[in-house]
Amino acid sequence: VKQNPSFPLTLFVSFSTCFFNSFPEGNECIKANVKSCGECIQVGAKCGWCTDPFLKQGEATSTRCDELESLRKRGCGAAKVENPRGSQRVLKNTPVTNRNKGADKLKPEDITQIQPQKLTLSLRSGEPQSFNLKFKRAEDYPIDLYYLMDLSFSMKDDLENVKNLGTQLMLEMAKITSDFRIGFGSFVEKTVMPYISTTPAKLLNPCTGDQNCTSPFSYKNVLKLTSNGRKFNTLVGQQQISGNLDSPEGGFDAIMQVAVCGDDIGWRNVTRLLVFSTDAGFHFAGDGKLGGIVLPNDGKCHLENNMYTMSHYYDYPSIAHLVQKLSDNNIQTIFAVTEEFQPVYKELKNLIPKSAVGTLSANSSNVINLIIDAYNSLSSEVILENSKLPDGVTITYQSRCKNGVIGEGEMGRKCSNISIGDEVSFTISITTKQCPKMGKSETIKIKPLGFTEEVEIALNFICECDCHKDGIKNSEICHNGNGTFECGACRCNDGRIGRQCECSTNEVTSEDLDKNCRKDNGTDICSNNGDCVCGTCECKKRENPEERYSGKFCECDNFNCDRSNNKLCGGHGRCECRVCICDTNWTGSACDCSLGTTTCLASNKQICNGRGTCECGTCKCTDPKFQGPTCEICPTCPGVCTEHKECVQCRAFGTGEKKDTCERDCSYFNLIMVKHRNELPQPGQAFPLMHCKERDADDCWFYYTYAVNNNTEKEVHVVEKPDCPEGPDIIPIVAGVVAGIVLIGLALLLIWKLLMIIHDRREFAKFEKEKMNAKWDTGENPIYKSAVTTVVNPKYEGK
């Protein structure tokens, strides 16, 4: 970059600053391009400033600001690094009160529900300070309740039921607290048209017919807070109904006065409840224009003789204004409204923190139960709020509630379902991103909504380093007093620039600077790696904070040296001016050659097993049969097959003696399965291998090869299917046995039959022979009788 002689140097420096800050990513400390230690520590909590004169030639003063680890690597001693840290100190830490209802009565100011009460934080930019806040609902805590009632004509029957509210409510609240006070106020509407009729007769009695009503009014404080329930009944019993013209009422005016007129109402620093009872809607800011009232509500007390006197002068308050005043005065609101207006007031409840809505019966007969239920609902929830934060300060909450429930974000501000005596805690973190003007301290407050207790936090900002107070103004080191020498560097006075403030922005032109920033009278200014500032090269910064240009002409860098294993200087040295400076026991242009022999020692403590030489930490085996990182592996030596048999068997087939410990003992080689023996690697390749044939317990032969490849990785190729002897064929054997038995049986039968035939023929021949030789007698047999008998019929005449 070449400067235009017509441009002042201040513009050029500003351009450089913009250029550096335009980096999308990288070290935020370097990118900030700061000029002093104070500016450095405001960049972020990771940044530190080195006061040591460790900068190399060409490096800008702003590079003193860097991440702590980076400063250490660059040679800045820990004692020379300015890195102030934030702190916290608790000033008041009164424990929360533990007491029972029957215990001695305490003053409200002596009861503590939140701890701690006061502390001081010292904040450094980007560094959060966290502390724990404890909250515990105290038992028998005092309560002030103010009943604010709409006395327009539609609430006539409600007034009758409220007349006995004091003593009844006293009895019910006695179950919760022994210190209870009650007050009463009423409201109608602004006393101007068109809200009421301003005719003289209507001003005296706004009701129609023979109804006797009191004059209209805006707000009246009837009874200051008191513990006398009978007095409440008496005064409320004396009240009369009034009337107005429009349906919405002027309740917001009354709520504002109740909130801000603390002395008139009698509020104590205890639980404050405001019960707002009505059967109509409400007017709010802007509605006053109908009556010609345009001045905004001033949020101040205007009670005279317990009457609001400025209703005709100030407009109704806005909802936001009411929220602020109710919160400032720790008032919790209960809206007791009829069923018809429930949706309206539920929406209002969502806008007013620590408020509740109850359904009021048509004649207010259920008001006591409504108040008790609403109080229990409000008191079972704690919500933390903080006052306005200074610019640049942020706050976060984390709650640890009942039953171990943890809340984050906005839910971290509150805990629900808290009973009396329950203790919850919050972790609060406060962080600043910048220093306020003049670095003055600020105070913020945190409190639970609806409670008078609060935590006061004083914020002190760390805007300068400790070495700043030792700075020497108009130091001779800074070119005859043109700057302040502090924290190891010159902070130049206005109009001066340069590392030692040696140049004036109004006197020096770029032509004067260029000749001092060109190496060997060349054309490149600062080797195109920097800017010429005040006749001196200030080298450019790179996105990667570990990479830097240096040198008088920015001709050097620490990132363009030789690499090994994709690491600069092999990870065993540092790069200086594009040359590797190797660590001890390393050499080579990329520091990748180890001079140590530890990695070459074999198991027998010999270098390379006595069969090679150690070069750059790696064995070069001289015996071609031996391989491996220490020349101990001999894949072709006898016994290799037997040595690896069990592991091959368990890895390939899941059998063998090592099948149960296979994963532990046999993962030292790469297993490759092949289908046939002819697919096994054959001798003659780049590395030797051994062919193996082994028999398993089933008399099966399995075939594999063992080798160590050129990457010293052990490889085993195994044939998928072992070669097993074939067993007998059962079916033919059984068939043969059966057939043999059948054939033998048939043969025996045939032999027996043949023998019988021969025997019969012999017997028959013998019979025939004897028959021929026999001499038979031919006379008659005396005992022979003929088988024929002849019978003659005597009557037969032969006709």
Coordinates of N, CA and C in Angstrom, one line a residue, residues 271-431:
T271 N -45.2 -7.0 53.7 CA -46.0 -7.4 52.5 C -47.2 -6.5 52.4
R272 N -47.2 -5.9 51.2 CA -48.3 -4.9 50.9 C -49.3 -5.5 49.8
L273 N -50.5 -5.6 50.2 CA -51.5 -6.1 49.3 C -52.6 -5.0 49.0
L274 N -52.9 -4.8 47.8 CA -54.0 -3.9 47.3 C -55.1 -4.7 46.7
V275 N -56.3 -4.7 47.3 CA -57.4 -5.4 46.7 C -58.3 -4.4 46.0
F276 N -58.4 -4.6 44.7 CA -59.1 -3.6 43.8 C -60.5 -4.3 43.4
S277 N -61.6 -3.8 44.0 CA -62.9 -4.4 43.8 C -63.8 -3.6 42.9
T278 N -64.3 -4.2 41.8 CA -65.1 -3.4 40.9 C -65.9 -4.4 40.0
D279 N -67.0 -3.9 39.4 CA -67.8 -4.7 38.5 C -67.8 -4.0 37.1
A280 N -66.8 -3.2 36.8 CA -66.7 -2.5 35.5 C -65.3 -2.4 35.0
G281 N -65.1 -1.9 33.8 CA -63.8 -1.7 33.2 C -63.1 -0.5 33.8
F282 N -62.1 0.0 33.0 CA -61.3 1.1 33.6 C -60.9 2.1 32.4
H283 N -60.7 3.3 32.8 CA -60.1 4.3 31.9 C -58.6 4.3 32.1
F284 N -57.9 4.6 31.0 CA -56.5 4.7 31.1 C -56.0 5.9 30.3
A285 N -54.7 6.1 30.2 CA -54.0 7.3 29.6 C -54.6 7.6 28.2
G286 N -55.0 8.8 28.0 CA -55.6 9.2 26.8 C -57.1 9.4 26.8
D287 N -57.7 8.7 27.7 CA -59.2 8.9 27.9 C -59.6 10.2 28.5
G288 N -58.6 10.9 29.2 CA -58.9 12.2 29.8 C -59.2 13.2 28.7
K289 N -58.8 13.0 27.5 CA -59.1 14.0 26.5 C -60.6 14.3 26.3
L290 N -61.4 13.2 26.6 CA -62.8 13.4 26.5 C -63.3 14.5 27.4
G291 N -62.6 14.7 28.5 CA -63.0 15.8 29.4 C -62.1 17.0 29.3
G292 N -61.3 17.1 28.2 CA -60.4 18.2 28.1 C -59.2 18.1 28.9
I293 N -58.8 17.0 29.4 CA -57.6 16.8 30.3 C -56.5 16.2 29.4
V294 N -55.4 17.0 29.2 CA -54.4 16.5 28.4 C -53.0 16.3 29.1
L295 N -52.9 16.9 30.3 CA -51.6 16.7 31.0 C -51.5 15.3 31.5
P296 N -50.3 14.7 31.2 CA -50.1 13.3 31.6 C -50.0 13.2 33.1
N297 N -50.4 12.1 33.6 CA -50.4 11.9 35.1 C -48.9 12.0 35.6
D298 N -48.7 12.8 36.7 CA -47.3 13.0 37.1 C -46.8 12.0 38.1
G299 N -47.7 11.0 38.5 CA -47.2 9.9 39.4 C -46.9 10.4 40.8
K300 N -47.5 11.5 41.2 CA -47.2 12.1 42.6 C -48.4 12.1 43.4
C301 N -48.2 12.2 44.7 CA -49.4 12.2 45.7 C -50.1 13.6 45.7
H302 N -51.4 13.5 45.5 CA -52.2 14.8 45.5 C -53.4 14.6 46.4
L303 N -53.2 14.1 47.7 CA -54.3 14.0 48.6 C -54.3 15.2 49.6
E304 N -55.5 15.7 49.7 CA -55.8 16.8 50.6 C -57.0 16.4 51.4
N305 N -56.9 16.3 52.7 CA -58.0 15.8 53.5 C -58.5 14.4 53.0
N306 N -57.5 13.6 52.6 CA -57.8 12.2 52.2 C -58.6 12.2 50.9
M307 N -58.7 13.2 50.1 CA -59.4 13.3 48.8 C -58.3 13.6 47.7
Y308 N -58.5 12.9 46.6 CA -57.7 13.2 45.4 C -58.2 14.5 44.8
T309 N -57.3 15.5 44.7 CA -57.8 16.8 44.3 C -57.4 17.2 42.9
M310 N -56.6 16.4 42.2 CA -56.1 16.8 40.9 C -56.7 15.9 39.7
S311 N -57.8 15.3 40.0 CA -58.4 14.4 39.0 C -58.8 15.2 37.7
H312 N -59.2 16.5 37.9 CA -59.7 17.3 36.8 C -58.5 17.9 36.1
Y313 N -57.3 17.7 36.6 CA -56.1 18.4 36.1 C -55.2 17.4 35.3
Y314 N -55.0 16.2 35.9 CA -54.1 15.2 35.3 C -54.9 14.1 34.6
D315 N -54.4 13.6 33.5 CA -55.0 12.4 32.8 C -54.9 11.2 33.7
Y316 N -55.6 10.1 33.2 CA -55.5 8.8 33.9 C -54.0 8.3 33.7
P317 N -53.5 7.6 34.6 CA -52.1 7.0 34.3 C -52.2 5.9 33.3
S318 N -51.1 5.6 32.6 CA -51.0 4.5 31.7 C -50.7 3.2 32.5
I319 N -50.9 2.1 31.8 CA -50.6 0.8 32.5 C -49.2 0.7 32.9
A320 N -48.3 1.1 31.9 CA -46.8 1.0 32.2 C -46.5 1.9 33.4
H321 N -47.1 3.1 33.5 CA -46.8 4.0 34.6 C -47.3 3.3 36.0
L322 N -48.4 2.7 35.9 CA -48.9 1.9 37.1 C -47.9 0.8 37.5
V323 N -47.5 0.1 36.5 CA -46.6 -1.1 36.8 C -45.3 -0.6 37.5
Q324 N -44.8 0.6 37.0 CA -43.6 1.1 37.6 C -43.8 1.5 39.0
K325 N -44.9 2.2 39.3 CA -45.1 2.7 40.7 C -45.5 1.6 41.6
L326 N -46.3 0.6 41.2 CA -46.6 -0.5 42.0 C -45.3 -1.3 42.4
S327 N -44.4 -1.5 41.4 CA -43.2 -2.2 41.6 C -42.2 -1.4 42.5
D328 N -42.1 -0.1 42.3 CA -41.3 0.8 43.1 C -41.7 0.7 44.6
N329 N -43.0 0.6 44.8 CA -43.5 0.6 46.2 C -43.9 -0.8 46.7
N330 N -43.4 -1.8 46.0 CA -43.6 -3.2 46.4 C -45.0 -3.6 46.8
I331 N -45.9 -3.2 45.9 CA -47.3 -3.5 46.2 C -47.8 -4.6 45.2
Q332 N -48.4 -5.6 45.8 CA -49.0 -6.7 45.1 C -50.5 -6.5 45.0
T333 N -51.0 -6.6 43.7 CA -52.4 -6.2 43.5 C -53.3 -7.4 43.3
I334 N -54.5 -7.4 43.9 CA -55.5 -8.5 43.7 C -56.7 -7.8 43.1
F335 N -57.0 -8.2 41.9 CA -58.2 -7.7 41.2 C -59.4 -8.6 41.5
A336 N -60.3 -8.1 42.3 CA -61.6 -8.8 42.6 C -62.7 -8.2 41.7
V337 N -63.0 -8.9 40.6 CA -63.9 -8.4 39.6 C -64.9 -9.5 39.3
T338 N -66.1 -9.0 38.8 CA -67.2 -9.9 38.4 C -66.8 -10.7 37.2
E339 N -67.6 -11.8 37.0 CA -67.3 -12.7 35.9 C -67.3 -12.0 34.6
E340 N -68.1 -11.1 34.4 CA -68.2 -10.4 33.1 C -66.9 -9.8 32.7
F341 N -66.1 -9.2 33.6 CA -64.9 -8.5 33.3 C -63.6 -9.3 33.6
Q342 N -63.8 -10.6 33.8 CA -62.6 -11.5 34.0 C -61.6 -11.4 32.8
P343 N -62.0 -11.6 31.6 CA -61.0 -11.5 30.5 C -60.2 -10.3 30.4
V344 N -60.9 -9.1 30.7 CA -60.2 -7.8 30.6 C -59.1 -7.8 31.7
Y345 N -59.4 -8.1 32.9 CA -58.5 -8.0 34.0 C -57.4 -9.1 34.0
K346 N -57.7 -10.2 33.4 CA -56.7 -11.3 33.2 C -55.6 -10.8 32.3
E347 N -56.0 -10.1 31.2 CA -55.0 -9.5 30.3 C -54.2 -8.4 31.1
L348 N -54.9 -7.6 31.9 CA -54.2 -6.6 32.7 C -53.2 -7.3 33.7
K349 N -53.6 -8.4 34.3 CA -52.7 -9.1 35.2 C -51.4 -9.6 34.5
N350 N -51.5 -9.9 33.2 CA -50.3 -10.4 32.5 C -49.3 -9.2 32.3
L351 N -49.8 -8.0 32.4 CA -49.0 -6.8 32.2 C -48.4 -6.3 33.6
I352 N -49.0 -6.7 34.7 CA -48.6 -6.2 36.0 C -48.0 -7.4 36.7
P353 N -46.7 -7.4 36.9 CA -46.1 -8.5 37.7 C -46.6 -8.6 39.1
K354 N -46.6 -9.8 39.7 CA -47.1 -10.0 41.1 C -48.5 -9.5 41.3
S355 N -49.4 -9.8 40.4 CA -50.8 -9.5 40.5 C -51.6 -10.7 40.3
A356 N -52.8 -10.7 40.8 CA -53.7 -11.9 40.7 C -55.1 -11.4 40.4
V357 N -56.0 -12.3 39.8 CA -57.4 -12.0 39.5 C -58.2 -13.0 40.2
G358 N -59.3 -12.5 40.9 CA -60.3 -13.4 41.4 C -61.7 -13.1 41.0
T359 N -62.5 -14.1 40.9 CA -63.9 -13.8 40.5 C -64.8 -13.4 41.6
L360 N -65.3 -12.2 41.6 CA -66.1 -11.7 42.6 C -67.6 -12.0 42.4
S361 N -68.3 -12.5 43.4 CA -69.7 -12.8 43.2 C -70.5 -11.5 43.0
A362 N -71.7 -11.6 42.6 CA -72.5 -10.5 42.3 C -72.6 -9.5 43.4
N363 N -72.6 -10.0 44.7 CA -72.8 -9.1 45.8 C -71.5 -9.1 46.8
S364 N -70.4 -9.6 46.3 CA -69.1 -9.6 47.0 C -69.2 -10.5 48.2
S365 N -70.0 -11.5 48.3 CA -70.1 -12.4 49.4 C -68.9 -13.3 49.6
N366 N -68.2 -13.5 48.5 CA -67.0 -14.4 48.6 C -65.7 -13.7 48.7
V367 N -65.7 -12.4 49.0 CA -64.5 -11.6 48.9 C -63.4 -12.1 49.9
I368 N -63.7 -12.7 51.1 CA -62.7 -13.1 52.0 C -62.0 -14.3 51.4
N369 N -62.7 -15.3 50.9 CA -62.0 -16.5 50.3 C -61.2 -16.0 49.1
L370 N -61.7 -15.1 48.3 CA -61.0 -14.6 47.2 C -59.7 -14.0 47.6
I371 N -59.6 -13.2 48.6 CA -58.4 -12.5 49.1 C -57.4 -13.6 49.6
I372 N -57.9 -14.6 50.4 CA -57.0 -15.6 50.9 C -56.4 -16.4 49.8
D373 N -57.2 -16.8 48.8 CA -56.6 -17.6 47.7 C -55.6 -16.8 46.9
A374 N -56.0 -15.5 46.6 CA -55.0 -14.7 45.8 C -53.7 -14.5 46.6
Y375 N -53.8 -14.2 47.9 CA -52.6 -14.0 48.7 C -51.7 -15.3 48.7
N376 N -52.3 -16.4 48.8 CA -51.5 -17.7 48.8 C -50.9 -17.9 47.4
S377 N -51.6 -17.5 46.4 CA -51.0 -17.6 45.0 C -49.8 -16.7 44.9
L378 N -50.0 -15.4 45.3 CA -48.9 -14.4 45.1 C -47.7 -14.7 46.0
S379 N -47.9 -15.2 47.2 CA -46.8 -15.4 48.1 C -46.1 -16.7 47.8
S380 N -46.6 -17.6 47.0 CA -45.9 -18.8 46.7 C -45.0 -18.7 45.6
E381 N -44.9 -17.5 45.0 CA -44.0 -17.3 43.9 C -43.1 -16.1 44.2
V382 N -41.8 -16.3 43.9 CA -40.8 -15.2 44.0 C -40.2 -14.9 42.7
I383 N -40.2 -13.6 42.3 CA -39.7 -13.2 41.0 C -38.7 -12.0 41.3
L384 N -37.5 -12.2 40.8 CA -36.4 -11.2 41.0 C -36.5 -10.2 39.8
E385 N -36.3 -8.9 40.2 CA -36.1 -7.9 39.2 C -34.9 -7.0 39.6
N386 N -34.4 -6.4 38.6 CA -33.2 -5.5 38.9 C -33.5 -4.1 38.4
S387 N -32.8 -3.1 39.0 CA -33.0 -1.8 38.5 C -32.3 -1.6 37.1
K388 N -32.4 -0.4 36.6 CA -31.8 -0.2 35.3 C -30.3 -0.4 35.3
L389 N -29.8 -1.1 34.3 CA -28.4 -1.5 34.2 C -27.6 -0.4 33.5
P390 N -26.4 -0.1 33.8 CA -25.5 0.8 33.1 C -25.3 0.3 31.7
D391 N -25.0 1.2 30.8 CA -24.7 0.8 29.4 C -23.6 -0.2 29.3
G392 N -23.8 -1.3 28.6 CA -22.8 -2.3 28.4 C -22.8 -3.4 29.4
V393 N -23.6 -3.3 30.5 CA -23.7 -4.3 31.5 C -24.9 -5.2 31.3
T394 N -24.6 -6.5 31.4 CA -25.7 -7.5 31.3 C -25.8 -8.3 32.5
I395 N -27.0 -8.9 32.8 CA -27.2 -9.8 33.9 C -27.9 -11.0 33.6
T396 N -27.6 -12.2 34.1 CA -28.3 -13.4 33.9 C -28.6 -14.1 35.2
Y397 N -29.7 -14.9 35.2 CA -30.1 -15.5 36.4 C -30.3 -17.0 36.2
Q398 N -30.0 -17.8 37.2 CA -30.2 -19.2 37.2 C -30.9 -19.5 38.6
S399 N -32.0 -20.1 38.6 CA -32.7 -20.4 39.8 C -32.6 -21.9 40.2
R400 N -32.5 -22.2 41.5 CA -32.5 -23.5 42.0 C -33.7 -23.6 43.0
C401 N -34.8 -24.1 42.5 CA -36.1 -24.0 43.2 C -36.4 -25.3 44.0
K402 N -37.6 -25.3 44.5 CA -38.0 -26.5 45.3 C -38.0 -27.7 44.5
N403 N -37.6 -28.9 45.2 CA -37.6 -30.2 44.5 C -36.5 -30.3 43.4
G404 N -35.5 -29.4 43.5 CA -34.3 -29.5 42.6 C -34.6 -28.9 41.2
V405 N -35.7 -28.2 41.0 CA -36.0 -27.6 39.7 C -35.1 -26.5 39.4
I406 N -34.4 -26.5 38.3 CA -33.5 -25.5 37.9 C -34.0 -24.7 36.7
G407 N -34.0 -23.3 36.8 CA -34.5 -22.5 35.7 C -33.4 -21.7 35.1
E408 N -33.5 -21.5 33.8 CA -32.5 -20.7 33.0 C -33.2 -19.6 32.3
G409 N -32.4 -18.6 31.8 CA -33.0 -17.5 31.1 C -34.0 -16.7 31.9
E410 N -35.1 -16.4 31.3 CA -36.1 -15.6 32.0 C -36.8 -16.5 33.1
M411 N -36.8 -17.8 32.9 CA -37.3 -18.6 34.0 C -36.4 -18.7 35.2
G412 N -35.1 -18.3 35.0 CA -34.2 -18.3 36.0 C -34.4 -17.2 37.0
R413 N -35.3 -16.3 36.7 CA -35.6 -15.2 37.6 C -36.6 -15.6 38.7
K414 N -37.3 -16.7 38.6 CA -38.4 -16.9 39.5 C -38.5 -18.4 40.0
C415 N -39.1 -18.6 41.1 CA -39.4 -19.9 41.6 C -40.9 -19.9 42.1
S416 N -41.6 -21.0 41.9 CA -43.0 -21.1 42.2 C -43.2 -22.2 43.2
N417 N -44.4 -22.3 43.7 CA -44.8 -23.3 44.7 C -44.0 -23.3 46.0
I418 N -43.7 -22.1 46.4 CA -42.8 -21.9 47.6 C -43.8 -21.8 48.9
S419 N -43.5 -22.7 49.8 CA -44.3 -22.7 51.1 C -43.5 -21.9 52.1
I420 N -44.2 -21.5 53.2 CA -43.6 -20.8 54.3 C -42.4 -21.7 54.9
G421 N -41.3 -21.1 55.0 CA -40.1 -21.8 55.5 C -39.2 -22.4 54.4
D422 N -39.7 -22.4 53.2 CA -38.9 -23.0 52.1 C -37.8 -22.0 51.7
E423 N -36.7 -22.6 51.4 CA -35.5 -21.8 51.0 C -35.1 -22.1 49.5
V424 N -35.0 -21.1 48.7 CA -34.5 -21.2 47.3 C -33.3 -20.3 47.1
S425 N -32.6 -20.6 46.0 CA -31.4 -19.8 45.7 C -31.3 -19.5 44.3
F426 N -30.6 -18.4 44.0 CA -30.4 -17.9 42.6 C -28.9 -17.7 42.4
T427 N -28.4 -18.0 41.2 CA -27.0 -17.7 40.9 C -27.1 -16.5 39.9
I428 N -26.5 -15.4 40.2 CA -26.7 -14.2 39.4 C -25.3 -13.8 38.8
S429 N -25.2 -13.7 37.5 CA -23.9 -13.3 36.9 C -24.1 -12.0 36.2
I430 N -23.1 -11.1 36.5 CA -23.1 -9.8 35.9 C -21.8 -9.6 35.1
T431 N -22.0 -9.1 33.9 CA -20.9 -9.0 32.9 C -20.9 -7.6 32.3

